[in-house]
């Protein structure tokens, strides 16, 4: 058995959905669980709907939702002659909610509305495949993946989910070669929809790969596989044939948007290889990520923009090492906030963080009780793994505010 994950870009037009069908046709002898994201940028569009609803702009919310609805209906219609009743039900569910007034927390409504993106895309795709001869079973993943009620970043209940996978998913494979379900979403024991964090479909696929003890997981993307840099930011970006799980975790940790960081653990735990391949060139081999040691990697380059440097110096010249750093760590925990880079000196501490105003402001406010605080915005954090002096020289630009190096990784905070 295998798991395939198709992201939003791979299903964002009628042509691309037809292309997905051709890919599945070339695996007609395999049993495949197919995890699909919302079409194109639907999740962003649904976020706008939630924002309008939550600011009590009901009319706007309904209009924004209607645009999403029309787009899906149009794709569905172009793909197949049969109307899909399930779509109507899904639309009605959201429209009812939008007619209410918000009385609960934002994150709850976010999940109830945003989850519709994946339900719509999979309904359309499953229906299209069935009418064009690819027999498949559509599954509402909310009946399978049980989570807690930490809306927008829900954690999976592995025991319950495993039981559901064994009792409800495995038997489908007696009758079907293909089971189609949604990434990114789940449900609480109270039947409230939840989401697993943006870009979470990779993770959903890995959860299934783990619980079904699959031979492999494949993520179909619009690039040739994993590259050593974002080609939009580094013109000489090159394809990497093979990577170790650890390397990918590190890359994701430093901010590379390759694969959702939670994806690796469920795969690593069962030694399941992860393939990243191009849906545009399905015949090319892509990248494999597995347990083997991989030597001779090119430098791996990660840019993180919109970084903020927070400098804290103790007002009374107390040494940082006398407990002040632990206090600041506690402060970070309290605000559910994590620095991307830390540097500790005798009486001062430097923290590089993402520019999140709603986190930085209260953090700085609290820290200012004890420290002199200086905040510098608009910075870029460059990380290079397996760096050489040459590449460092080539990529360091502007004013360097901070630089840290281990034999493996160099990090430079720059003001460009
Ligand atoms: N559709 C969701 C998002 O855009 C999940 C995913 O694509 O993985 O974040
Ligand atoms: Mg996506």
Tab-separated table of C-alpha atoms and ligand atoms in Angstrom:
chain	number	residue	atom	x	y	z
A	1	UNK	CA	0.000	0.000	0.000
A	2	UNK	CA	1.062	3.573	-0.711
A	3	UNK	CA	-0.013	7.056	0.244
A	4	UNK	CA	-0.118	9.871	-2.308
A	5	UNK	CA	-0.577	13.490	-1.325
A	6	UNK	CA	-1.694	16.063	-3.865
A	7	UNK	CA	-1.336	19.688	-2.775
A	8	UNK	CA	-3.490	22.649	-3.749
A	9	UNK	CA	-1.396	23.568	-6.802
A	10	UNK	CA	-1.735	20.075	-8.257
A	11	UNK	CA	-5.533	20.336	-8.421
A	12	UNK	CA	-6.079	24.030	-9.145
A	13	UNK	CA	-7.584	23.640	-12.613
A	14	UNK	CA	-9.595	21.188	-14.678
A	15	UNK	CA	-6.420	20.293	-16.625
A	16	UNK	CA	-4.503	19.555	-13.458
A	17	UNK	CA	-7.264	17.360	-12.067
A	18	UNK	CA	-7.202	15.445	-15.360
A	19	UNK	CA	-3.453	15.176	-14.921
A	20	UNK	CA	-3.981	13.699	-11.443
A	21	UNK	CA	-6.204	11.089	-13.058
A	22	UNK	CA	-3.439	10.156	-15.534
A	23	UNK	CA	-0.975	9.769	-12.665
A	24	UNK	CA	-3.359	7.447	-10.804
A	25	UNK	CA	-3.981	5.468	-14.000
A	26	UNK	CA	-0.298	4.682	-14.230
A	27	UNK	CA	-0.488	3.036	-10.784
A	28	UNK	CA	-3.506	0.881	-11.501
A	29	UNK	CA	-1.993	-2.182	-9.819
A	30	UNK	CA	-1.339	-0.487	-6.498
A	31	UNK	CA	-3.554	0.118	-3.501
A	32	UNK	CA	-3.326	3.832	-2.811
A	33	UNK	CA	-4.705	6.120	-0.152
A	34	UNK	CA	-4.928	9.544	-1.773
A	35	UNK	CA	-4.821	12.636	0.431
A	36	UNK	CA	-5.820	15.893	-1.260
A	37	UNK	CA	-5.585	19.551	-0.191
A	38	UNK	CA	-8.042	22.313	-0.997
A	39	UNK	CA	-8.011	23.550	-4.594
A	40	UNK	CA	-5.366	26.234	-5.274
A	41	UNK	CA	-5.592	29.093	-2.799
A	42	UNK	CA	-9.012	28.111	-1.429
A	43	UNK	CA	-7.777	27.965	2.172
A	44	UNK	CA	-6.673	31.616	1.981
A	45	UNK	CA	-10.019	32.578	0.463
A	46	UNK	CA	-11.881	30.732	3.239
A	47	UNK	CA	-9.797	32.574	5.818
A	48	UNK	CA	-11.186	35.809	4.369
A	49	UNK	CA	-14.708	34.446	4.804
A	50	UNK	CA	-14.036	33.674	8.476
A	51	UNK	CA	-12.532	37.122	9.031
A	52	UNK	CA	-15.591	38.828	7.556
A	53	UNK	CA	-17.959	36.600	9.565
A	54	UNK	CA	-16.062	37.239	12.777
A	55	UNK	CA	-16.085	41.007	12.245
A	56	UNK	CA	-19.862	40.692	11.879
A	57	UNK	CA	-19.838	41.548	8.182
A	58	UNK	CA	-22.313	38.863	7.311
A	59	UNK	CA	-23.105	40.122	3.834
A	60	UNK	CA	-19.447	40.295	2.883
A	61	UNK	CA	-18.825	36.822	4.309
A	62	UNK	CA	-21.673	35.409	2.215
A	63	UNK	CA	-20.429	37.150	-0.921
A	64	UNK	CA	-16.873	35.915	-0.443
A	65	UNK	CA	-18.190	32.432	0.150
A	66	UNK	CA	-20.342	32.606	-2.926
A	67	UNK	CA	-17.268	33.293	-5.073
A	68	UNK	CA	-15.627	30.137	-3.688
A	69	UNK	CA	-18.829	28.209	-4.302
A	70	UNK	CA	-19.104	29.345	-7.931
A	71	UNK	CA	-15.493	28.452	-8.641
A	72	UNK	CA	-15.974	24.921	-7.324
A	73	UNK	CA	-19.267	24.439	-9.144
A	74	UNK	CA	-17.643	25.522	-12.373
A	75	UNK	CA	-14.757	23.078	-12.007
A	76	UNK	CA	-17.168	20.287	-11.051
A	77	UNK	CA	-19.337	21.001	-14.043
A	78	UNK	CA	-16.450	21.069	-16.494
A	79	UNK	CA	-15.166	17.777	-15.175
A	80	UNK	CA	-18.340	15.763	-15.190
A	81	UNK	CA	-21.897	15.904	-16.393
A	82	UNK	CA	-23.334	14.674	-13.100
A	83	UNK	CA	-24.328	17.214	-10.462
A	84	UNK	CA	-22.817	16.322	-7.082
A	85	UNK	CA	-25.396	16.427	-4.255
A	86	UNK	CA	-22.656	16.311	-1.692
A	87	UNK	CA	-21.405	19.745	-2.784
A	88	UNK	CA	-24.812	21.288	-2.116
A	89	UNK	CA	-24.837	19.819	1.382
A	90	UNK	CA	-21.380	21.177	2.124
A	91	UNK	CA	-22.264	24.656	0.864
A	92	UNK	CA	-25.461	24.705	2.933
A	93	UNK	CA	-23.576	23.705	6.066
A	94	UNK	CA	-21.287	26.745	5.777
A	95	UNK	CA	-24.046	29.139	4.731
A	96	UNK	CA	-26.089	28.237	7.788
A	97	UNK	CA	-23.149	28.949	10.000
A	98	UNK	CA	-22.525	32.306	8.291
A	99	UNK	CA	-26.092	33.353	9.056
A	100	UNK	CA	-25.415	32.961	12.783
A	101	UNK	CA	-23.692	35.481	15.021
A	102	UNK	CA	-20.256	34.561	16.344
A	103	UNK	CA	-20.501	33.635	20.027
A	104	UNK	CA	-17.466	31.389	20.409
A	105	UNK	CA	-13.740	31.965	19.860
A	106	UNK	CA	-12.348	32.831	16.443
A	107	UNK	CA	-10.299	29.648	16.083
A	108	UNK	CA	-13.386	27.476	16.477
A	109	UNK	CA	-15.178	29.197	13.582
A	110	UNK	CA	-12.000	29.153	11.540
A	111	UNK	CA	-11.913	25.370	11.635
A	112	UNK	CA	-15.648	24.914	10.977
A	113	UNK	CA	-15.420	27.039	7.826
A	114	UNK	CA	-11.920	26.367	6.510
A	115	UNK	CA	-12.299	22.571	6.613
A	116	UNK	CA	-14.765	22.846	3.763
A	117	UNK	CA	-11.947	23.476	1.241
A	118	UNK	CA	-10.645	19.917	1.439
A	119	UNK	CA	-14.145	18.414	1.603
A	120	UNK	CA	-15.073	20.207	-1.625
A	121	UNK	CA	-11.908	19.356	-3.542
A	122	UNK	CA	-12.028	15.667	-2.642
A	123	UNK	CA	-15.761	15.402	-3.418
A	124	UNK	CA	-15.194	16.840	-6.881
A	125	UNK	CA	-12.138	14.732	-7.607
A	126	UNK	CA	-13.584	11.484	-6.287
A	127	UNK	CA	-16.748	11.985	-8.315
A	128	UNK	CA	-14.818	12.827	-11.475
A	129	UNK	CA	-12.608	9.758	-11.112
A	130	UNK	CA	-15.596	7.495	-10.532
A	131	UNK	CA	-17.443	8.734	-13.603
A	132	UNK	CA	-14.297	8.393	-15.687
A	133	UNK	CA	-13.732	4.786	-14.718
A	134	UNK	CA	-11.341	5.042	-11.777
A	135	UNK	CA	-13.276	3.259	-9.094
A	136	UNK	CA	-12.593	4.888	-5.721
A	137	UNK	CA	-14.057	5.387	-2.269
A	138	UNK	CA	-14.454	8.885	-0.804
A	139	UNK	CA	-13.959	9.103	2.943
A	140	UNK	CA	-14.734	12.012	5.254
A	141	UNK	CA	-11.492	12.078	7.215
A	142	UNK	CA	-13.320	13.649	10.161
A	143	UNK	CA	-14.765	10.181	10.824
A	144	UNK	CA	-11.218	8.816	11.039
A	145	UNK	CA	-8.804	11.396	12.417
A	146	UNK	CA	-9.750	12.244	15.989
A	147	UNK	CA	-8.103	15.280	17.564
A	148	UNK	CA	-8.274	17.405	20.681
A	149	UNK	CA	-10.087	20.749	20.549
A	150	UNK	CA	-7.001	22.896	20.161
A	151	UNK	CA	-8.558	24.538	17.105
A	152	UNK	CA	-6.206	25.528	14.245
A	153	UNK	CA	-3.386	23.423	15.664
A	154	UNK	CA	-5.185	20.312	16.804
A	155	UNK	CA	-3.246	17.314	18.089
A	156	UNK	CA	-4.093	13.842	16.914
A	157	UNK	CA	-5.391	11.137	19.230
A	158	UNK	CA	-3.278	8.334	17.807
A	159	UNK	CA	-5.009	5.454	19.584
A	160	UNK	CA	-8.496	6.365	18.493
A	161	UNK	CA	-7.346	7.263	14.990
A	162	UNK	CA	-5.467	4.006	14.636
A	163	UNK	CA	-8.530	1.997	15.609
A	164	UNK	CA	-10.597	3.883	13.016
A	165	UNK	CA	-7.970	3.336	10.323
A	166	UNK	CA	-7.897	-0.407	10.999
A	167	UNK	CA	-11.696	-0.808	11.281
A	168	UNK	CA	-12.933	1.671	8.748
A	169	UNK	CA	-10.190	2.295	6.173
A	170	UNK	CA	-8.464	-1.067	5.799
A	171	UNK	CA	-11.706	-2.912	4.815
A	172	UNK	CA	-12.327	-0.453	1.956
A	173	UNK	CA	-9.197	-1.729	0.276
A	174	UNK	CA	-10.885	-5.123	-0.182
A	175	UNK	CA	-13.241	-3.478	-2.652
A	176	UNK	CA	-11.290	-0.497	-3.909
A	177	UNK	CA	-7.770	0.181	-5.077
A	178	UNK	CA	-8.137	3.856	-4.339
A	179	UNK	CA	-9.448	5.589	-1.247
A	180	UNK	CA	-9.648	9.382	-1.429
A	181	UNK	CA	-9.657	11.588	1.627
A	182	UNK	CA	-8.832	15.068	2.908
A	183	UNK	CA	-5.593	16.377	4.305
A	184	UNK	CA	-5.303	18.997	7.048
A	185	UNK	CA	-8.586	18.374	8.867
A	186	UNK	CA	-9.930	16.190	11.663
A	187	UNK	CA	-12.640	16.160	14.266
A	188	UNK	CA	-13.068	16.220	18.031
A	189	UNK	CA	-15.062	13.627	19.974
A	190	UNK	CA	-17.876	16.213	19.935
A	191	UNK	CA	-17.965	16.188	16.125
A	192	UNK	CA	-16.489	19.649	15.831
A	193	UNK	CA	-14.198	20.060	12.839
A	194	UNK	CA	-10.547	20.843	13.533
A	195	UNK	CA	-7.474	21.690	11.459
A	196	UNK	CA	-3.887	20.586	11.974
A	197	UNK	CA	-2.064	23.828	11.087
A	198	UNK	CA	-1.496	25.425	7.672
A	199	UNK	CA	0.057	23.127	5.073
A	200	UNK	CA	-0.914	20.192	7.271
A	201	UNK	CA	-1.916	17.802	4.484
A	202	UNK	CA	1.623	16.418	4.233
A	203	UNK	CA	1.281	15.475	7.871
A	204	UNK	CA	-2.125	13.813	7.390
A	205	UNK	CA	-0.604	11.704	4.624
A	206	UNK	CA	2.236	10.663	6.945
A	207	UNK	CA	-0.223	9.714	9.694
A	208	UNK	CA	-1.974	7.364	7.257
A	209	UNK	CA	1.311	6.014	5.912
A	210	UNK	CA	2.337	5.187	9.463
A	211	UNK	CA	-0.962	3.593	10.541
A	212	UNK	CA	-1.348	1.624	7.318
A	213	UNK	CA	2.351	0.599	7.450
A	214	UNK	CA	2.720	1.742	3.860
A	215	UNK	CA	5.643	0.985	1.559
A	216	UNK	CA	6.057	4.658	0.734
A	217	UNK	CA	4.523	8.122	0.744
A	218	UNK	CA	4.687	10.395	-2.281
A	219	UNK	CA	4.065	14.137	-2.241
A	220	UNK	CA	3.251	15.446	-5.734
A	221	UNK	CA	4.441	19.031	-6.184
A	222	UNK	CA	5.054	21.547	-8.949
A	223	UNK	CA	8.831	21.262	-8.572
A	224	UNK	CA	11.200	18.492	-9.557
A	225	UNK	CA	11.629	17.394	-5.943
A	226	UNK	CA	13.460	19.009	-3.063
A	227	UNK	CA	15.781	21.798	-4.161
A	228	UNK	CA	18.693	23.190	-2.135
A	229	UNK	CA	17.150	26.690	-2.160
A	230	UNK	CA	14.008	28.507	-3.184
A	231	UNK	CA	14.558	29.134	-6.922
A	232	UNK	CA	12.749	32.481	-6.602
A	233	UNK	CA	15.435	33.692	-4.194
A	234	UNK	CA	18.494	31.829	-5.506
A	235	UNK	CA	18.842	31.401	-9.245
A	236	UNK	CA	21.335	28.540	-9.053
A	237	UNK	CA	18.996	26.317	-7.019
A	238	UNK	CA	19.602	22.644	-7.755
A	239	UNK	CA	17.643	19.452	-7.319
A	240	UNK	CA	18.708	17.028	-4.582
A	241	UNK	CA	18.300	13.353	-5.391
A	242	UNK	CA	18.403	11.928	-1.902
A	243	UNK	CA	18.134	13.222	1.666
A	244	UNK	CA	18.159	11.822	5.156
A	245	UNK	CA	15.088	12.360	7.387
A	246	UNK	CA	17.221	14.405	9.776
A	247	UNK	CA	18.365	16.783	7.094
A	248	UNK	CA	14.771	17.518	6.090
A	249	UNK	CA	13.739	18.143	9.693
A	250	UNK	CA	16.655	20.557	10.044
A	251	UNK	CA	15.764	22.322	6.799
A	252	UNK	CA	12.151	22.710	7.874
A	253	UNK	CA	13.243	23.844	11.317
A	254	UNK	CA	15.324	26.644	9.818
A	255	UNK	CA	12.317	27.734	7.772
A	256	UNK	CA	12.578	25.955	4.413
A	257	UNK	CA	9.081	25.466	3.093
A	258	UNK	CA	9.738	22.003	1.749
A	259	UNK	CA	7.478	19.759	3.732
A	260	UNK	CA	5.362	20.317	6.805
A	261	UNK	CA	7.798	19.737	9.693
A	262	UNK	CA	5.504	17.259	11.488
A	263	UNK	CA	5.549	14.937	8.466
A	264	UNK	CA	8.877	13.253	9.072
A	265	UNK	CA	8.363	11.679	12.499
A	266	UNK	CA	5.522	9.270	11.590
A	267	UNK	CA	7.512	8.155	8.550
A	268	UNK	CA	10.857	7.875	10.309
A	269	UNK	CA	9.275	5.860	13.132
A	270	UNK	CA	8.304	3.155	10.670
A	271	UNK	CA	11.162	3.588	8.187
A	272	UNK	CA	8.806	4.618	5.382
A	273	UNK	CA	10.522	6.466	2.513
A	274	UNK	CA	9.075	9.783	1.401
A	275	UNK	CA	9.204	10.689	-2.291
A	276	UNK	CA	8.771	14.268	-3.452
A	277	UNK	CA	7.914	14.294	-7.138
A	278	UNK	CA	6.676	16.595	-9.856
A	279	UNK	CA	3.078	16.200	-11.001
A	280	UNK	CA	4.123	18.090	-14.133
A	281	UNK	CA	6.819	15.539	-14.975
A	282	UNK	CA	5.604	12.366	-13.313
A	283	UNK	CA	8.166	10.279	-15.187
A	284	UNK	CA	11.140	12.034	-13.563
A	285	UNK	CA	12.446	10.490	-10.377
A	286	UNK	CA	12.157	13.312	-7.799
A	287	UNK	CA	13.737	13.227	-4.364
A	288	UNK	CA	13.723	10.377	-1.895
A	289	UNK	CA	13.911	11.062	1.833
A	290	UNK	CA	14.848	8.111	3.998
A	291	UNK	CA	16.977	6.737	6.797
A	292	UNK	CA	20.257	6.386	4.898
A	293	UNK	CA	23.200	8.646	5.396
A	294	UNK	CA	23.667	10.965	2.486
A	295	UNK	CA	27.062	12.514	1.925
A	296	UNK	CA	28.149	15.324	-0.366
A	297	UNK	CA	25.092	17.487	-0.123
A	298	UNK	CA	25.190	20.863	-1.846
A	299	UNK	CA	24.876	23.878	0.447
A	300	UNK	CA	21.266	24.115	1.587
A	301	UNK	CA	20.126	27.713	1.628
A	302	UNK	CA	17.160	29.011	3.598
A	303	UNK	CA	16.032	32.619	3.736
A	304	UNK	CA	13.644	33.749	6.440
A	305	UNK	CA	12.349	37.250	5.823
A	306	UNK	CA	10.455	39.622	8.150
A	307	UNK	CA	12.697	38.892	11.083
A	308	UNK	CA	12.927	41.032	14.200
A	309	UNK	CA	15.933	41.390	16.490
A	310	UNK	CA	15.080	41.869	20.154
A	311	UNK	CA	18.025	42.927	22.317
A	312	UNK	CA	17.582	42.711	26.072
A	313	UNK	CA	20.222	44.140	28.435
A	314	UNK	CA	19.920	43.841	32.194
A	315	UNK	CA	19.253	47.267	33.674
A	316	UNK	CA	21.334	46.745	36.804
A	317	UNK	CA	24.244	44.972	35.077
A	318	UNK	CA	23.309	41.537	36.513
A	319	UNK	CA	24.866	38.688	34.589
A	320	UNK	CA	22.554	36.918	32.198
A	321	UNK	CA	23.895	33.538	33.316
A	322	UNK	CA	22.600	34.163	36.828
A	323	UNK	CA	19.113	33.049	35.864
A	324	UNK	CA	18.028	35.892	33.591
A	325	UNK	CA	18.119	33.727	30.472
A	326	UNK	CA	15.802	31.169	32.089
A	327	UNK	CA	13.388	33.932	32.937
A	328	UNK	CA	13.315	35.067	29.335
A	329	UNK	CA	12.789	31.486	28.167
A	330	UNK	CA	9.785	31.298	30.469
A	331	UNK	CA	8.492	34.515	28.985
A	332	UNK	CA	8.737	33.007	25.499
A	333	UNK	CA	6.805	29.978	26.680
A	334	UNK	CA	4.180	32.114	28.315
A	335	UNK	CA	3.536	33.928	25.031
A	336	UNK	CA	3.758	30.705	22.977
A	337	UNK	CA	6.565	32.223	20.992
A	338	UNK	CA	9.917	30.832	19.914
A	339	UNK	CA	13.117	32.583	18.847
A	340	UNK	CA	14.705	31.483	15.567
A	341	UNK	CA	18.154	32.378	16.847
A	342	UNK	CA	19.531	33.253	20.271
A	343	UNK	CA	22.821	34.779	21.348
A	344	UNK	CA	23.768	35.274	24.971
A	345	UNK	CA	26.480	37.671	26.147
A	346	UNK	CA	27.512	38.772	29.645
A	347	UNK	CA	24.717	41.200	30.407
A	348	UNK	CA	22.670	41.076	27.217
A	349	UNK	CA	20.697	38.614	25.180
A	350	UNK	CA	19.770	38.727	21.502
A	351	UNK	CA	16.705	37.006	20.111
A	352	UNK	CA	15.676	36.791	16.483
A	353	UNK	CA	11.954	36.203	16.042
A	354	UNK	CA	9.300	36.205	13.328
A	355	UNK	CA	7.514	39.524	12.959
A	356	UNK	CA	4.290	38.767	14.785
A	357	UNK	CA	3.025	41.981	16.267
A	358	UNK	CA	0.514	40.343	18.614
A	359	UNK	CA	3.341	38.325	20.175
A	360	UNK	CA	6.170	40.845	20.136
A	361	UNK	CA	4.257	43.693	21.738
A	362	UNK	CA	3.203	41.931	24.965
A	363	UNK	CA	6.586	40.160	25.134
A	364	UNK	CA	8.519	43.420	24.923
A	365	UNK	CA	6.157	45.116	27.348
A	366	UNK	CA	6.798	42.439	29.958
A	367	UNK	CA	10.533	42.218	29.307
A	368	UNK	CA	10.899	45.990	29.700
A	369	UNK	CA	10.151	45.606	33.427
A	370	UNK	CA	13.626	44.127	33.873
A	371	UNK	CA	15.627	44.951	30.782
A	372	UNK	CA	16.516	47.747	28.478
A	373	UNK	CA	14.920	46.643	25.255
A	374	UNK	CA	15.841	47.442	21.661
A	375	UNK	CA	13.794	46.152	18.732
A	376	UNK	CA	14.982	46.186	15.095
A	377	UNK	CA	12.572	45.114	12.368
A	378	UNK	CA	12.738	44.252	8.670
A	379	UNK	CA	15.654	41.819	8.838
A	380	UNK	CA	16.480	38.642	6.947
A	381	UNK	CA	17.886	35.514	8.502
A	382	UNK	CA	19.996	33.465	6.119
A	383	UNK	CA	20.805	29.891	7.078
A	384	UNK	CA	23.252	27.767	5.090
A	385	UNK	CA	23.782	24.129	5.960
A	386	UNK	CA	26.917	22.466	4.555
A	387	UNK	CA	28.254	25.899	3.780
A	388	UNK	CA	31.602	26.860	2.328
A	389	UNK	CA	33.424	30.156	2.819
A	390	UNK	CA	32.757	30.938	-0.842
A	391	UNK	CA	29.027	30.593	-0.643
A	392	UNK	CA	28.945	32.582	2.581
A	393	UNK	CA	30.817	35.426	0.907
A	394	UNK	CA	28.534	35.226	-2.093
A	395	UNK	CA	25.299	35.398	-0.125
A	396	UNK	CA	26.061	37.762	2.723
A	397	UNK	CA	24.663	41.155	1.807
A	398	UNK	CA	24.053	44.484	3.489
A	399	UNK	CA	24.809	45.056	7.140
A	400	UNK	CA	25.425	41.923	9.211
A	401	UNK	CA	23.893	42.182	12.653
A	402	UNK	CA	24.624	38.731	13.953
A	403	UNK	CA	26.477	35.686	12.720
A	404	UNK	CA	26.704	32.189	14.171
A	405	UNK	CA	28.546	29.204	12.818
A	406	UNK	CA	28.944	25.549	13.667
A	407	UNK	CA	30.984	23.270	11.395
A	408	UNK	CA	27.703	22.317	9.698
A	409	UNK	CA	25.500	25.398	9.723
A	410	UNK	CA	26.060	29.124	9.306
A	411	UNK	CA	23.399	31.684	10.206
A	412	UNK	CA	23.578	35.340	9.366
A	413	UNK	CA	21.118	38.050	10.334
A	414	UNK	CA	21.227	40.770	7.710
A	415	UNK	CA	19.759	44.201	7.170
A	416	UNK	CA	19.298	44.309	3.413
B	1	LIG	N1	-5.177	23.561	2.380
B	1	LIG	C1	-4.381	23.710	3.555
B	1	LIG	C2	-3.471	24.909	3.434
B	1	LIG	O1	-3.444	25.541	2.390
B	1	LIG	C3	-3.601	22.487	3.884
B	1	LIG	C4	-2.557	22.092	2.876
B	1	LIG	O2	-2.563	22.577	1.756
B	1	LIG	O3	-1.690	21.282	3.222
B	1	LIG	O4	-2.780	25.229	4.364
B	2	LIG	MG1	-1.064	23.519	0.150
